[in-house]
Amino acid sequence: MHISEGVLSTPVIVSSSIVLIPLIINSIRKIDYEDISKVALVSALFFVVSTIHLPIGVTSIHFMMLGIIGMLLGWHSFTALLIALLLQALLIGFGGLSSLAVNTLNTGVGALVAYYLFKYLNNKLPFVLMSFIVGFVPIIITSFGIAVALMFSNEEFFTVAKVAVIAHLPLALIEGLIMIFLFKTLKKYQIKGLNL
């Protein structure tokens, strides 16, 4: 899911950075003191789960847990994901600095969609279905974001972009199922502020 260093075109890098910067500034300006530890914890969660890569053809997939990230952080997901992706690029070589904005935007938008899905579907759909949707949809959206970034960088990446989307379908299903069990656990222990 990480786009590697040197793959993206300059216009894609610049435009994604222009879109991401105000989102990060807004998140940092509005973050409460109590939320800093939650952002750090979720950033560490993403860092750990997304380091386990499973190669599939010309691409690879990894767990992201964008459903729980978005549900816990909302708009602050961008900040948590930026920190995790920056550390991954610097410490273990996943992604890269030139692709940092695109990778952050793709995962951040997926997490934000999860936040709004949870907000609007909770108590309106059966709990299991809502949980599955909150885990499944962000992965699909993120994989389409990766595909779009690749296609705008170079038309020759069209096949890779298609494979990236198809390869993430099983991951989306798995993350949807994981969210069901995760949300059931959170509901059982009535984690403060989640309103499950």
Coordinates of N, CA, C and O in Angstrom, one line a residue:
M1 N 0.8 -1.2 0.0 CA 0.0 0.0 0.0 C 0.9 1.3 0.0 O 0.4 2.3 -0.5
H2 N 2.1 1.2 0.5 CA 2.9 2.3 0.5 C 3.4 2.5 -1.0 O 3.9 1.6 -1.6
I3 N 3.3 3.7 -1.5 CA 4.0 4.0 -2.8 C 5.4 4.3 -2.5 O 5.7 5.1 -1.6
S4 N 6.3 3.7 -3.2 CA 7.7 3.8 -2.9 C 8.3 5.1 -3.4 O 7.7 5.8 -4.2
E5 N 9.5 5.4 -2.9 CA 10.3 6.6 -3.4 C 10.6 6.5 -4.8 O 10.9 5.5 -5.4
G6 N 10.5 7.6 -5.5 CA 10.8 7.8 -6.9 C 9.8 7.3 -7.9 O 10.0 7.3 -9.1
V7 N 8.6 6.9 -7.5 CA 7.6 6.4 -8.4 C 6.7 7.5 -8.9 O 6.3 7.5 -10.0
L8 N 6.4 8.5 -8.0 CA 5.4 9.5 -8.4 C 6.0 10.6 -9.2 O 7.1 11.0 -9.0
S9 N 5.1 11.2 -10.0 CA 5.6 12.4 -10.8 C 5.6 13.7 -9.9 O 4.9 13.7 -8.8
T10 N 6.3 14.7 -10.3 CA 6.4 15.9 -9.5 C 5.0 16.6 -9.3 O 4.7 17.0 -8.2
P11 N 4.2 16.7 -10.4 CA 2.9 17.3 -10.1 C 2.0 16.6 -9.1 O 1.3 17.2 -8.3
V12 N 2.1 15.3 -9.0 CA 1.4 14.5 -8.0 C 1.9 14.8 -6.6 O 1.2 15.0 -5.7
I13 N 3.2 14.8 -6.5 CA 3.9 15.1 -5.2 C 3.5 16.5 -4.7 O 3.1 16.6 -3.6
V14 N 3.6 17.4 -5.6 CA 3.4 18.8 -5.2 C 1.9 19.0 -4.8 O 1.5 19.6 -3.8
S15 N 1.0 18.5 -5.7 CA -0.4 18.7 -5.4 C -0.9 18.0 -4.2 O -1.7 18.6 -3.4
S16 N -0.4 16.8 -3.9 CA -0.8 16.1 -2.7 C -0.2 16.8 -1.4 O -0.9 16.9 -0.4
S17 N 0.9 17.4 -1.6 CA 1.5 18.2 -0.4 C 0.7 19.4 -0.2 O 0.4 19.7 1.0
I18 N 0.2 20.1 -1.2 CA -0.6 21.3 -1.1 C -1.9 21.0 -0.4 O -2.4 21.7 0.4
V19 N -2.5 19.8 -0.7 CA -3.7 19.4 -0.1 C -3.5 19.0 1.4 O -4.3 19.3 2.3
L20 N -2.4 18.3 1.7 CA -2.2 17.7 3.0 C -1.8 18.8 4.0 O -2.2 18.7 5.2
I21 N -1.0 19.7 3.7 CA -0.5 20.7 4.6 C -1.6 21.4 5.4 O -1.5 21.4 6.7
P22 N -2.6 21.9 4.8 CA -3.7 22.6 5.6 C -4.4 21.6 6.5 O -4.8 21.9 7.6
L23 N -4.5 20.3 6.1 CA -5.2 19.3 6.9 C -4.4 19.0 8.2 O -4.9 18.9 9.3
I24 N -3.1 19.0 8.1 CA -2.2 18.7 9.2 C -2.2 20.0 10.1 O -2.3 19.8 11.4
I25 N -2.1 21.1 9.6 CA -2.1 22.4 10.4 C -3.4 22.5 11.2 O -3.4 22.8 12.4
N26 N -4.5 22.2 10.5 CA -5.8 22.3 11.2 C -5.9 21.3 12.3 O -6.4 21.6 13.4
S27 N -5.4 20.1 12.0 CA -5.4 19.0 13.1 C -4.6 19.4 14.3 O -5.0 19.3 15.4
I28 N -3.4 19.9 14.0 CA -2.5 20.2 15.1 C -3.1 21.4 15.9 O -3.0 21.4 17.2
R29 N -3.7 22.4 15.2 CA -4.2 23.5 15.9 C -5.4 23.2 16.8 O -5.6 23.8 17.9
K30 N -6.2 22.1 16.4 CA -7.4 21.8 17.1 C -7.2 20.6 18.1 O -8.2 20.3 18.8
I31 N -6.0 20.1 18.2 CA -5.9 18.9 19.0 C -5.9 19.3 20.5 O -5.3 20.3 20.9
D32 N -6.6 18.6 21.3 CA -6.7 18.8 22.7 C -5.5 18.1 23.4 O -5.0 17.1 22.9
Y33 N -5.1 18.6 24.5 CA -4.0 18.0 25.3 C -4.2 16.5 25.6 O -3.4 15.7 25.4
E34 N -5.5 16.2 25.9 CA -5.9 14.8 26.2 C -5.8 13.9 25.0 O -5.6 12.7 25.1
D35 N -5.9 14.4 23.8 CA -5.9 13.6 22.6 C -4.5 13.3 22.1 O -4.3 12.4 21.2
I36 N -3.4 14.0 22.6 CA -2.1 13.7 22.1 C -1.6 12.3 22.4 O -1.1 11.7 21.5
S37 N -2.0 11.7 23.5 CA -1.6 10.3 23.8 C -2.3 9.4 22.9 O -1.8 8.4 22.5
K38 N -3.6 9.7 22.6 CA -4.4 8.8 21.7 C -3.8 8.9 20.3 O -3.7 7.8 19.6
V39 N -3.4 10.1 19.8 CA -2.8 10.2 18.5 C -1.5 9.4 18.5 O -1.2 8.6 17.5
A40 N -0.7 9.5 19.5 CA 0.6 8.7 19.6 C 0.3 7.2 19.6 O 1.0 6.5 18.9
L41 N -0.6 6.8 20.4 CA -1.0 5.3 20.4 C -1.4 4.8 19.1 O -1.0 3.7 18.6
V42 N -2.3 5.5 18.5 CA -2.9 5.1 17.2 C -1.8 5.1 16.1 O -1.7 4.2 15.2
S43 N -0.9 6.1 16.2 CA 0.2 6.2 15.2 C 1.1 5.0 15.4 O 1.5 4.3 14.4
A44 N 1.4 4.6 16.6 CA 2.2 3.4 16.9 C 1.5 2.1 16.4 O 2.1 1.2 15.8
L45 N 0.1 2.0 16.6 CA -0.6 0.9 16.1 C -0.5 0.8 14.6 O -0.2 -0.3 14.1
F46 N -0.6 1.9 13.8 CA -0.5 1.8 12.4 C 0.9 1.4 12.0 O 1.1 0.6 11.1
F47 N 1.9 2.0 12.7 CA 3.3 1.7 12.4 C 3.6 0.2 12.5 O 4.2 -0.4 11.6
V48 N 3.1 -0.4 13.5 CA 3.3 -1.8 13.7 C 2.6 -2.7 12.7 O 3.2 -3.6 12.1
V49 N 1.2 -2.5 12.6 CA 0.4 -3.4 11.8 C 0.8 -3.3 10.3 O 0.7 -4.3 9.6
S50 N 1.2 -2.1 9.9 CA 1.5 -1.9 8.5 C 2.9 -2.3 8.0 O 3.2 -2.2 6.9
T51 N 3.7 -2.8 9.0 CA 5.0 -3.2 8.6 C 5.0 -4.7 8.1 O 6.0 -5.1 7.6
I52 N 4.0 -5.4 8.4 CA 3.8 -6.8 7.9 C 3.3 -6.8 6.5 O 2.1 -6.6 6.3
H53 N 4.2 -7.0 5.5 CA 3.8 -6.9 4.1 C 3.6 -8.3 3.5 O 4.4 -9.2 3.8
L54 N 2.6 -8.5 2.8 CA 2.3 -9.7 2.0 C 2.4 -9.5 0.5 O 1.6 -8.7 0.0
P55 N 3.5 -10.0 -0.1 CA 3.6 -9.7 -1.6 C 2.5 -10.4 -2.4 O 2.2 -11.6 -2.2
I56 N 2.0 -9.6 -3.3 CA 1.0 -10.2 -4.3 C 1.3 -9.7 -5.6 O 1.1 -8.5 -5.9
G57 N 1.9 -10.5 -6.5 CA 2.3 -10.1 -7.8 C 3.3 -8.9 -7.8 O 4.3 -9.0 -7.1
V58 N 3.0 -7.8 -8.5 CA 3.9 -6.7 -8.6 C 3.6 -5.7 -7.4 O 4.3 -4.7 -7.3
T59 N 2.7 -6.0 -6.5 CA 2.5 -5.1 -5.4 C 2.5 -5.9 -4.1 O 2.8 -7.1 -4.1
S60 N 2.2 -5.3 -3.0 CA 2.1 -5.9 -1.7 C 1.0 -5.3 -0.9 O 0.6 -4.1 -1.2
I61 N 0.4 -6.0 0.0 CA -0.6 -5.5 0.9 C -0.2 -5.6 2.4 O 0.7 -6.4 2.7
H62 N -0.8 -4.8 3.2 CA -0.5 -4.9 4.6 C -1.8 -4.4 5.4 O -2.6 -3.7 4.8
F63 N -1.9 -4.9 6.6 CA -3.0 -4.4 7.4 C -2.9 -2.9 7.7 O -1.7 -2.4 7.8
M64 N -4.0 -2.2 7.9 CA -3.9 -0.8 8.1 C -4.8 -0.4 9.3 O -4.5 0.6 10.0
M65 N -5.9 -1.1 9.6 CA -6.8 -0.8 10.7 C -7.3 0.6 10.6 O -7.5 1.3 11.6
L66 N -7.6 1.1 9.4 CA -8.1 2.4 9.2 C -9.5 2.7 9.8 O -9.8 3.8 10.2
G67 N -10.3 1.6 10.0 CA -11.6 1.7 10.6 C -11.5 2.2 12.0 O -12.1 3.2 12.4
I68 N -10.6 1.5 12.8 CA -10.5 1.9 14.2 C -9.7 3.2 14.3 O -10.0 4.0 15.2
I69 N -8.7 3.5 13.4 CA -8.0 4.7 13.5 C -9.0 5.9 13.2 O -9.0 6.9 14.0
G70 N -9.8 5.8 12.2 CA -10.7 6.9 11.9 C -11.8 7.0 13.0 O -12.1 8.2 13.4
M71 N -12.3 5.9 13.6 CA -13.3 6.0 14.6 C -12.7 6.7 15.9 O -13.4 7.5 16.5
L72 N -11.5 6.4 16.2 CA -10.9 7.0 17.4 C -10.4 8.4 17.2 O -10.5 9.2 18.1
L73 N -9.9 8.8 16.0 CA -9.3 10.1 15.8 C -10.0 11.1 14.9 O -9.7 12.3 15.0
G74 N -10.9 10.6 14.0 CA -11.5 11.5 13.1 C -10.5 12.3 12.3 O -9.6 11.7 11.7
W75 N -10.6 13.6 12.3 CA -9.7 14.5 11.5 C -8.2 14.4 11.9 O -7.3 14.7 11.1
H76 N -8.0 14.0 13.2 CA -6.6 13.9 13.7 C -5.9 12.6 13.1 O -4.7 12.4 13.3
S77 N -6.7 11.8 12.3 CA -6.1 10.6 11.7 C -4.9 11.0 10.8 O -3.9 10.3 10.7
F78 N -5.1 12.2 10.1 CA -4.0 12.6 9.2 C -2.7 12.8 9.9 O -1.6 12.4 9.5
T79 N -2.7 13.4 11.1 CA -1.5 13.7 11.9 C -0.9 12.3 12.4 O 0.3 12.2 12.2
A80 N -1.7 11.4 12.9 CA -1.2 10.2 13.4 C -0.6 9.4 12.2 O 0.5 8.8 12.4
L81 N -1.2 9.4 11.1 CA -0.7 8.6 9.9 C 0.5 9.2 9.4 O 1.5 8.5 9.0
L82 N 0.6 10.6 9.3 CA 1.8 11.3 8.9 C 3.0 10.9 9.7 O 4.1 10.6 9.2
I83 N 2.8 10.9 11.0 CA 3.9 10.5 11.9 C 4.4 9.1 11.7 O 5.6 8.8 11.6
A84 N 3.4 8.2 11.6 CA 3.8 6.7 11.4 C 4.5 6.5 10.1 O 5.5 5.8 10.0
L85 N 3.9 7.1 9.0 CA 4.5 7.0 7.7 C 5.9 7.6 7.6 O 6.8 7.1 6.9
L86 N 6.1 8.7 8.2 CA 7.4 9.4 8.2 C 8.4 8.5 8.9 O 9.5 8.3 8.4
L87 N 8.0 8.0 10.1 CA 9.0 7.1 10.8 C 9.3 5.8 10.0 O 10.4 5.3 10.0
Q88 N 8.2 5.3 9.3 CA 8.5 4.1 8.5 C 9.5 4.4 7.4 O 10.3 3.6 7.1
A89 N 9.3 5.5 6.7 CA 10.2 5.9 5.6 C 11.6 6.1 6.1 O 12.6 5.7 5.5
L90 N 11.8 6.7 7.3 CA 13.1 7.0 7.8 C 13.8 5.8 8.4 O 15.0 5.7 8.3
L91 N 13.0 5.0 9.1 CA 13.6 4.0 9.9 C 13.7 2.6 9.2 O 14.7 1.9 9.4
I92 N 12.7 2.3 8.4 CA 12.7 0.9 7.8 C 12.5 1.0 6.3 O 12.4 -0.1 5.7
G93 N 12.5 2.1 5.7 CA 12.5 2.2 4.3 C 11.2 1.9 3.6 O 11.2 1.6 2.4
F94 N 10.1 1.9 4.3 CA 8.7 1.7 3.7 C 8.3 3.0 3.2 O 8.3 4.0 3.8
G95 N 7.7 3.0 1.9 CA 7.3 4.3 1.4 C 8.5 5.1 1.0 O 9.5 4.7 0.4
G96 N 8.4 6.4 1.3 CA 9.5 7.3 1.0 C 9.1 8.7 1.3 O 7.9 9.0 1.5
L97 N 10.1 9.6 1.3 CA 9.8 11.0 1.6 C 9.0 11.7 0.5 O 8.1 12.5 0.7
S98 N 9.4 11.4 -0.7 CA 8.7 12.0 -1.9 C 7.2 11.5 -2.0 O 6.4 12.3 -2.5
S99 N 6.9 10.4 -1.5 CA 5.6 9.8 -1.5 C 4.8 10.0 -0.2 O 3.7 9.5 -0.1
L100 N 5.4 10.7 0.7 CA 4.8 10.8 2.1 C 3.5 11.4 2.1 O 2.5 11.0 2.7
A101 N 3.3 12.5 1.3 CA 2.1 13.3 1.3 C 1.0 12.4 0.7 O -0.2 12.3 1.2
V102 N 1.3 11.7 -0.4 CA 0.3 10.9 -1.1 C -0.1 9.7 -0.2 O -1.3 9.4 -0.1
N103 N 0.9 9.0 0.4 CA 0.5 7.9 1.3 C -0.3 8.4 2.5 O -1.2 7.7 2.9
T104 N 0.0 9.6 3.0 CA -0.7 10.1 4.2 C -2.1 10.5 3.7 O -3.1 10.1 4.5
L105 N -2.3 11.1 2.6 CA -3.6 11.5 2.1 C -4.5 10.2 1.8 O -5.7 10.2 2.2
N106 N -3.9 9.2 1.2 CA -4.7 8.0 0.9 C -5.2 7.3 2.1 O -6.4 7.0 2.2
T107 N -4.3 7.1 3.1 CA -4.7 6.4 4.3 C -5.6 7.3 5.1 O -6.6 6.9 5.8
G108 N -5.3 8.6 5.2 CA -6.0 9.6 6.0 C -7.5 9.7 5.5 O -8.4 9.8 6.3
V109 N -7.6 9.8 4.2 CA -9.0 9.9 3.6 C -9.8 8.6 4.0 O -11.0 8.7 4.3
G110 N -9.1 7.5 3.9 CA -9.8 6.2 4.2 C -10.2 6.2 5.7 O -11.3 5.8 6.0
A111 N -9.3 6.7 6.6 CA -9.7 6.8 8.0 C -10.8 7.8 8.3 O -11.7 7.5 9.1
L112 N -10.8 8.9 7.6 CA -11.8 9.9 7.7 C -13.2 9.3 7.3 O -14.2 9.6 7.9
V113 N -13.2 8.6 6.2 CA -14.4 8.0 5.7 C -14.9 7.0 6.8 O -16.1 6.9 7.1
A114 N -14.0 6.2 7.4 CA -14.4 5.3 8.5 C -15.1 6.1 9.6 O -16.1 5.6 10.2
Y115 N -14.5 7.2 10.0 CA -15.0 8.1 11.0 C -16.5 8.5 10.7 O -17.4 8.3 11.6
Y116 N -16.7 9.0 9.5 CA -18.1 9.4 9.2 C -19.1 8.2 9.0 O -20.2 8.3 9.3
L117 N -18.5 7.1 8.5 CA -19.4 5.9 8.4 C -19.8 5.5 9.7 O -21.0 5.2 10.0
F118 N -18.9 5.4 10.7 CA -19.2 5.0 12.0 C -20.2 6.0 12.7 O -21.2 5.6 13.3
K119 N -20.0 7.3 12.5 CA -20.8 8.3 13.0 C -22.3 8.2 12.5 O -23.2 8.4 13.3
Y120 N -22.4 8.0 11.2 CA -23.8 8.0 10.7 C -24.5 6.6 10.6 O -25.7 6.5 10.6
L121 N -23.7 5.5 10.7 CA -24.3 4.2 10.6 C -24.5 3.5 11.9 O -25.3 2.6 12.1
N122 N -23.8 4.0 13.0 CA -23.9 3.4 14.3 C -25.4 3.6 14.8 O -25.9 4.7 14.7
N123 N -25.9 2.5 15.2 CA -27.3 2.5 15.7 C -28.4 2.6 14.6 O -29.6 2.7 14.9
K124 N -27.9 2.7 13.3 CA -28.9 2.7 12.2 C -28.9 1.4 11.4 O -29.8 1.0 10.8
L125 N -27.8 0.7 11.5 CA -27.6 -0.7 10.9 C -27.4 -1.7 12.0 O -26.9 -1.3 13.1
P126 N -27.6 -3.0 11.7 CA -27.2 -4.0 12.7 C -25.7 -3.8 13.0 O -24.9 -3.5 12.1
F127 N -25.4 -4.0 14.2 CA -24.0 -3.8 14.7 C -22.9 -4.5 13.9 O -21.9 -3.9 13.5
V128 N -23.2 -5.8 13.5 CA -22.2 -6.5 12.8 C -22.0 -5.9 11.4 O -20.8 -5.8 10.9
L129 N -23.1 -5.5 10.7 CA -23.0 -5.0 9.4 C -22.3 -3.6 9.4 O -21.4 -3.3 8.6
M130 N -22.6 -2.8 10.4 CA -21.9 -1.5 10.5 C -20.4 -1.7 10.8 O -19.6 -1.0 10.1
S131 N -20.1 -2.6 11.6 CA -18.7 -2.8 11.9 C -17.9 -3.3 10.7 O -16.8 -2.8 10.4
F132 N -18.5 -4.2 9.9 CA -17.9 -4.7 8.7 C -17.7 -3.5 7.7 O -16.6 -3.4 7.1
I133 N -18.7 -2.7 7.5 CA -18.6 -1.6 6.6 C -17.5 -0.6 7.0 O -16.7 -0.2 6.1
V134 N -17.4 -0.3 8.3 CA -16.4 0.6 8.8 C -15.0 0.0 8.6 O -14.0 0.8 8.4
G135 N -14.8 -1.3 8.5 CA -13.5 -1.9 8.3 C -13.2 -2.0 6.8 O -12.1 -1.9 6.3
F136 N -14.2 -2.4 6.0 CA -14.1 -2.7 4.6 C -13.9 -1.5 3.7 O -12.9 -1.4 2.9
V137 N -14.8 -0.5 3.8 CA -14.8 0.6 2.9 C -13.5 1.4 2.9 O -13.0 1.8 1.8
P138 N -12.9 1.8 4.0 CA -11.6 2.6 4.0 C -10.5 1.9 3.2 O -9.7 2.6 2.5
I139 N -10.4 0.6 3.2 CA -9.4 -0.1 2.4 C -9.6 0.1 0.9 O -8.7 0.3 0.2
I140 N -10.9 -0.1 0.5 CA -11.2 0.1 -0.9 C -10.9 1.5 -1.3 O -10.3 1.7 -2.4
I141 N -11.3 2.5 -0.5 CA -11.0 3.9 -0.9 C -9.5 4.2 -1.0 O -9.1 4.9 -1.9
T142 N -8.8 3.7 0.0 CA -7.3 3.9 0.0 C -6.7 3.2 -1.2 O -5.8 3.8 -1.8
S143 N -7.1 2.0 -1.6 CA -6.5 1.4 -2.8 C -6.8 2.1 -4.1 O -6.0 2.2 -4.9
F144 N -8.0 2.7 -4.1 CA -8.4 3.6 -5.3 C -7.5 4.8 -5.3 O -7.1 5.3 -6.4
G145 N -7.2 5.4 -4.2 CA -6.4 6.5 -4.1 C -5.0 6.2 -4.6 O -4.4 7.0 -5.3
I146 N -4.5 5.1 -4.2 CA -3.1 4.6 -4.7 C -3.2 4.5 -6.2 O -2.3 5.0 -6.9
A147 N -4.2 3.9 -6.7 CA -4.3 3.7 -8.2 C -4.4 5.0 -8.9 O -3.7 5.2 -9.9
V148 N -5.1 6.0 -8.4 CA -5.2 7.3 -9.1 C -3.9 8.0 -9.0 O -3.5 8.5 -10.1
A149 N -3.2 7.9 -7.9 CA -1.9 8.6 -7.8 C -0.9 8.0 -8.8 O -0.1 8.7 -9.5
L150 N -0.9 6.6 -8.9 CA 0.0 6.0 -9.9 C -0.4 6.3 -11.3 O 0.5 6.6 -12.1
M151 N -1.7 6.3 -11.7 CA -2.1 6.6 -13.0 C -1.8 8.1 -13.4 O -1.4 8.3 -14.6
F152 N -1.9 9.0 -12.5 CA -1.6 10.4 -12.8 C -0.1 10.6 -12.9 O 0.4 11.6 -13.5
S153 N 0.7 9.7 -12.3 CA 2.1 9.8 -12.4 C 2.7 9.3 -13.7 O 3.6 9.9 -14.3
N154 N 2.1 8.2 -14.2 CA 2.6 7.7 -15.4 C 1.6 6.7 -16.0 O 1.1 5.8 -15.3
E155 N 1.2 6.9 -17.2 CA 0.2 6.0 -17.8 C 0.6 4.5 -17.8 O -0.2 3.6 -17.9
E156 N 1.9 4.3 -17.8 CA 2.4 2.9 -17.8 C 2.1 2.2 -16.5 O 2.2 0.9 -16.5
F157 N 1.7 2.9 -15.5 CA 1.4 2.3 -14.2 C -0.1 1.8 -14.1 O -0.5 1.4 -13.1
F158 N -0.8 1.9 -15.3 CA -2.2 1.6 -15.2 C -2.4 0.1 -14.8 O -3.3 -0.2 -14.0
T159 N -1.6 -0.8 -15.3 CA -1.8 -2.2 -14.9 C -1.4 -2.4 -13.4 O -2.2 -3.1 -12.7
V160 N -0.4 -1.8 -13.0 CA 0.0 -1.9 -11.6 C -1.1 -1.3 -10.7 O -1.5 -1.9 -9.6
A161 N -1.7 -0.2 -11.1 CA -2.8 0.4 -10.4 C -4.0 -0.5 -10.3 O -4.6 -0.7 -9.2
K162 N -4.3 -1.2 -11.4 CA -5.4 -2.2 -11.4 C -5.2 -3.3 -10.5 O -6.0 -3.7 -9.7
V163 N -3.9 -3.8 -10.5 CA -3.6 -5.0 -9.7 C -3.6 -4.5 -8.2 O -4.1 -5.3 -7.3
A164 N -3.2 -3.3 -7.9 CA -3.2 -2.8 -6.5 C -4.7 -2.8 -5.9 O -4.9 -3.2 -4.8
V165 N -5.6 -2.4 -6.7 CA -7.0 -2.4 -6.3 C -7.5 -3.8 -6.1 O -8.1 -4.1 -5.0
I166 N -7.3 -4.7 -7.1 CA -7.8 -6.0 -7.0 C -7.1 -6.8 -5.8 O -7.8 -7.5 -5.1
A167 N -5.8 -6.5 -5.6 CA -5.1 -7.2 -4.5 C -5.6 -6.8 -3.1 O -5.5 -7.6 -2.2
H168 N -6.2 -5.6 -3.0 CA -6.7 -5.2 -1.7 C -8.1 -5.6 -1.4 O -8.6 -5.3 -0.3
L169 N -8.8 -6.2 -2.3 CA -10.1 -6.7 -2.0 C -10.1 -7.8 -0.9 O -10.9 -7.6 0.0
P170 N -9.3 -8.8 -1.0 CA -9.2 -9.7 0.2 C -8.9 -9.1 1.5 O -9.4 -9.4 2.5
L171 N -7.9 -8.1 1.4 CA -7.6 -7.4 2.6 C -8.7 -6.6 3.2 O -9.0 -6.6 4.4
A172 N -9.5 -6.0 2.3 CA -10.7 -5.2 2.8 C -11.7 -6.2 3.5 O -12.3 -5.8 4.5
L173 N -11.9 -7.4 2.9 CA -12.8 -8.3 3.6 C -12.2 -8.8 4.9 O -13.0 -8.8 5.9
I174 N -10.9 -9.0 5.0 CA -10.3 -9.4 6.3 C -10.4 -8.3 7.3 O -10.8 -8.5 8.5
E175 N -10.2 -7.1 6.9 CA -10.2 -5.9 7.9 C -11.7 -5.7 8.3 O -11.9 -5.3 9.4
G176 N -12.6 -5.9 7.4 CA -14.0 -5.8 7.8 C -14.4 -6.8 8.9 O -15.0 -6.5 9.9
L177 N -13.9 -8.1 8.7 CA -14.2 -9.1 9.7 C -13.4 -8.8 11.0 O -14.0 -9.0 12.1
I178 N -12.2 -8.3 10.9 CA -11.5 -7.9 12.1 C -12.2 -6.8 12.9 O -12.3 -6.8 14.1
M179 N -12.8 -5.8 12.2 CA -13.5 -4.7 12.8 C -14.7 -5.3 13.6 O -15.1 -4.7 14.7
I180 N -15.4 -6.3 13.1 CA -16.5 -6.9 13.8 C -16.1 -7.4 15.2 O -16.7 -7.0 16.2
F181 N -15.0 -8.1 15.2 CA -14.5 -8.7 16.5 C -14.0 -7.6 17.4 O -14.2 -7.5 18.6
L182 N -13.3 -6.6 16.8 CA -12.7 -5.5 17.5 C -13.8 -4.6 18.2 O -13.7 -4.3 19.3
F183 N -14.8 -4.3 17.4 CA -15.9 -3.5 17.9 C -16.7 -4.2 18.9 O -17.1 -3.6 19.9
K184 N -16.9 -5.5 18.8 CA -17.6 -6.3 19.8 C -16.8 -6.2 21.1 O -17.4 -6.1 22.2
T185 N -15.5 -6.3 21.0 CA -14.6 -6.3 22.3 C -14.7 -4.9 22.9 O -14.9 -4.8 24.1
L186 N -14.6 -3.8 22.1 CA -14.7 -2.5 22.6 C -16.1 -2.2 23.2 O -16.2 -1.6 24.3
K187 N -17.2 -2.8 22.6 CA -18.5 -2.6 23.1 C -18.6 -3.4 24.5 O -19.3 -2.9 25.4
K188 N -18.1 -4.5 24.5 CA -18.1 -5.4 25.7 C -17.6 -4.6 26.9 O -18.1 -4.6 28.0
Y189 N -16.4 -3.9 26.7 CA -15.8 -3.2 27.8 C -16.2 -1.7 27.9 O -15.7 -1.0 28.7
Q190 N -17.1 -1.3 27.0 CA -17.7 0.0 27.0 C -16.6 1.1 27.1 O -16.5 1.9 28.1
I191 N -15.7 1.1 26.1 CA -14.6 2.0 26.1 C -15.2 3.5 26.1 O -16.0 3.8 25.2
K192 N -14.7 4.3 27.0 CA -15.3 5.7 27.1 C -15.1 6.5 25.8 O -14.1 6.5 25.2
G193 N -16.2 7.1 25.4 CA -16.2 8.0 24.2 C -16.5 7.3 22.9 O -16.6 8.0 21.9
L194 N -16.7 6.0 22.9 CA -16.9 5.3 21.6 C -18.4 5.2 21.2 O -18.7 5.1 20.1
N195 N -19.2 5.2 22.2 CA -20.7 5.1 22.0 C -21.1 3.9 21.1 O -21.8 4.1 20.2
L196 N -20.6 2.8 21.4 CA -20.9 1.6 20.6 C -22.2 1.0 21.1 O -22.5 1.0 22.2

